[in-house]
Coordinates of C-alpha atoms in Angstrom, one line a residue:
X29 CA 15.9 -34.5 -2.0
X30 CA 17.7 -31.6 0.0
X31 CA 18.0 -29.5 -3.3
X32 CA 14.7 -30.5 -4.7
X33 CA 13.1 -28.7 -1.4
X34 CA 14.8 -25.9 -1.4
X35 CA 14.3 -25.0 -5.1
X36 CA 10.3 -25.6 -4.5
X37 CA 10.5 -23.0 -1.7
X38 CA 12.5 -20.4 -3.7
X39 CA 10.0 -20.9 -6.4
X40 CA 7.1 -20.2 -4.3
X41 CA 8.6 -17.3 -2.5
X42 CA 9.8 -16.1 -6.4
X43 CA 6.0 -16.9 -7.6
X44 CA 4.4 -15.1 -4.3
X45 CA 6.6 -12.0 -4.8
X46 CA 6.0 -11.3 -8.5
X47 CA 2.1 -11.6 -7.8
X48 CA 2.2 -7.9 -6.0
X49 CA 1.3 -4.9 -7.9
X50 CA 3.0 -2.0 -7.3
X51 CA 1.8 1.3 -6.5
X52 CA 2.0 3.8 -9.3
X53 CA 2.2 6.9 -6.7
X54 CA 1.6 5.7 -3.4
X55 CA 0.9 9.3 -2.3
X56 CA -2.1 9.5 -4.5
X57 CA -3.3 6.1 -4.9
X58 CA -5.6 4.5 -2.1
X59 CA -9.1 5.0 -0.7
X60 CA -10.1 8.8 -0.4
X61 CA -13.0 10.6 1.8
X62 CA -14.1 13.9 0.1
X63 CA -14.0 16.5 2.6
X64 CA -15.1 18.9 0.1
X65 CA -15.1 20.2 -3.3
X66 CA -15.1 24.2 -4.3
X67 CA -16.2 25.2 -7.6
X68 CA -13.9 28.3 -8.8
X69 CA -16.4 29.8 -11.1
X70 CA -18.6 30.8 -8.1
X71 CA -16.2 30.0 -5.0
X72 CA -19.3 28.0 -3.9
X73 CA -18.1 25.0 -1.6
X74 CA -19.9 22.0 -1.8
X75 CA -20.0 19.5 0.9
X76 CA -23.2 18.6 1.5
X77 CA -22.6 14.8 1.4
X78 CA -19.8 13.6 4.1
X79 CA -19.8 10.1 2.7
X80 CA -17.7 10.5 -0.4
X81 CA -15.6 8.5 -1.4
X82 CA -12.5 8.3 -4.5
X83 CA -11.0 4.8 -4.2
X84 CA -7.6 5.2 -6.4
X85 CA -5.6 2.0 -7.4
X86 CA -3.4 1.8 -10.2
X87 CA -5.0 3.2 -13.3
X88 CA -8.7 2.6 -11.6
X89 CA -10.9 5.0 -9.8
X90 CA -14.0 4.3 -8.4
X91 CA -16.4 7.2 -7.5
X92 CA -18.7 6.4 -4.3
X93 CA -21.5 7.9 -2.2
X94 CA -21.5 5.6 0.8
X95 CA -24.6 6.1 3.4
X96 CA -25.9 9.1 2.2
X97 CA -29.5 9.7 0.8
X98 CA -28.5 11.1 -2.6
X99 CA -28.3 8.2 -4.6
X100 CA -25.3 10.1 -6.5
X101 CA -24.5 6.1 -8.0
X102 CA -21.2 4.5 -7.7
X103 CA -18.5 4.7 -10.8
X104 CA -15.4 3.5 -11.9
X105 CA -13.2 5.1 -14.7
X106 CA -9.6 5.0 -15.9
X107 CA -6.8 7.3 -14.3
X108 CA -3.5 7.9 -16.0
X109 CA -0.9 10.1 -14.9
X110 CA 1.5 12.5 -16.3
X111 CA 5.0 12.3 -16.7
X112 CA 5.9 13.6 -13.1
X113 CA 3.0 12.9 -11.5
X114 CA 2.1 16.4 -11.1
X115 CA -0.9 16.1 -13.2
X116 CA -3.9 13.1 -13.5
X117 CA -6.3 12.6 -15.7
X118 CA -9.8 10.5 -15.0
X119 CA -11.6 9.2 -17.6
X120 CA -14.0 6.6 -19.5
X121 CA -16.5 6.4 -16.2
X122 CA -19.1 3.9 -16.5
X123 CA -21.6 2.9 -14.1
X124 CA -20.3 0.3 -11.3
X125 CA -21.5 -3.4 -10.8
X126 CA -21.1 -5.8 -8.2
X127 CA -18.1 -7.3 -10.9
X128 CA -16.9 -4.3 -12.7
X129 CA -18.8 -2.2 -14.5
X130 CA -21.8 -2.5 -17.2
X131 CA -20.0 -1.0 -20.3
X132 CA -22.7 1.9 -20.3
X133 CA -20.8 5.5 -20.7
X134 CA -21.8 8.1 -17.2
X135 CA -23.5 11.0 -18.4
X136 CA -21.3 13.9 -17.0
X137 CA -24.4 15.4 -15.1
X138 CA -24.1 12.9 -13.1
X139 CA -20.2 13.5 -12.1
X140 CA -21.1 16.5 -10.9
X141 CA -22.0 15.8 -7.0
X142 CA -18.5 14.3 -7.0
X143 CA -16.6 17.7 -8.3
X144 CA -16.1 16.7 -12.4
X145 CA -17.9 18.7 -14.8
X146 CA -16.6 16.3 -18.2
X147 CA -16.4 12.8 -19.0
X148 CA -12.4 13.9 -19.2
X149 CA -11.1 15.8 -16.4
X150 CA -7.5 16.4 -15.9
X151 CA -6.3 17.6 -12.2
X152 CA -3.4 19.5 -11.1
X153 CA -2.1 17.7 -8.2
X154 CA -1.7 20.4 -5.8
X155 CA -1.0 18.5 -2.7
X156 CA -0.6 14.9 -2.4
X157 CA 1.0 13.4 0.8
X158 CA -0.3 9.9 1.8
X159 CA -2.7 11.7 4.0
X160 CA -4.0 14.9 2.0
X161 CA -4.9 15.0 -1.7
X162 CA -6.1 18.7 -3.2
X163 CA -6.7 18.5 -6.9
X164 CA -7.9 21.1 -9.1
X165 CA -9.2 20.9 -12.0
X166 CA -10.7 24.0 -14.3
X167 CA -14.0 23.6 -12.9
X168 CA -13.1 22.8 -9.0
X169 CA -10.4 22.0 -6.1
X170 CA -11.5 18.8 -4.8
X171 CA -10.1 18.3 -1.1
X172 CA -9.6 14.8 0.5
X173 CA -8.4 13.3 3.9
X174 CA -7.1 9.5 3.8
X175 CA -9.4 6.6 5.4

């Protein structure tokens, strides 16, 4: 009976530990406010919306304006990294529902407010710490702060 317990608890604990999903980059991965995002055609920044929000986990990202009045929308795309992580790519954004998203392609006008220019961006990672991410991409350097 001894045996038979202890190989039910070592199951569990086997069972409970394989369930976690690993990080793929823990400095880049997580929930992101926007502090600000400068185009480098014009050198214009644009912050004019404090409530912005990237929320990267895995190879999902989710694009949010939370509490603001500019109805921006909420989207969620792919993100896939390169080799050495010094490089991302965000793609295939659709718009958000309560459960996923409703299969129905973001027109990239509407990425815009949010620092993407294309329905395919790819970022150079140029700072990524756990509590600072700069990306840049050929239309803008996005800047965020961890929350």
């Amino acid at each position: 009976m001894k045996t038979i317990y202890i190989l039910l608890i070592a199951s569990l604990a086997l069972l409970a530990s394989s369930c976690e999903k690993k990080p793929i980059d823990g400095d880049i991965e997580g929930m992101w406010k926007m502090k600000q995002f400068t185009t480098l055609a014009d050198g214009i920044v644009h912050d004019e919306c404090p409530r912005i929000f990237f929320s990267i986990q895995l190879n999902i990202v989710e694009l949010a304006e939370k509490q603001c009045t500019h109805e921006y929308g909420t989207f969620i795309g792919h993100i896939y990294y390169n080799e050495d992580h010094s490089a991302i790519t965000m793609q295939d954004f659709k718009f958000r529902t309560p459960t996923g998203d409703n299969g129905e392609n973001v027109p990239a006008e509407r990425l815009l407010p949010y620092g993407i220019n294309t329905l395919e961006t790819t970022f150079k990672v140029l700072k990524a710490d756990g509590k600072h991410l700069v990306l840049q991409s050929d239309y803008a350097t996005l800047e965020f702060t961890s929350f």
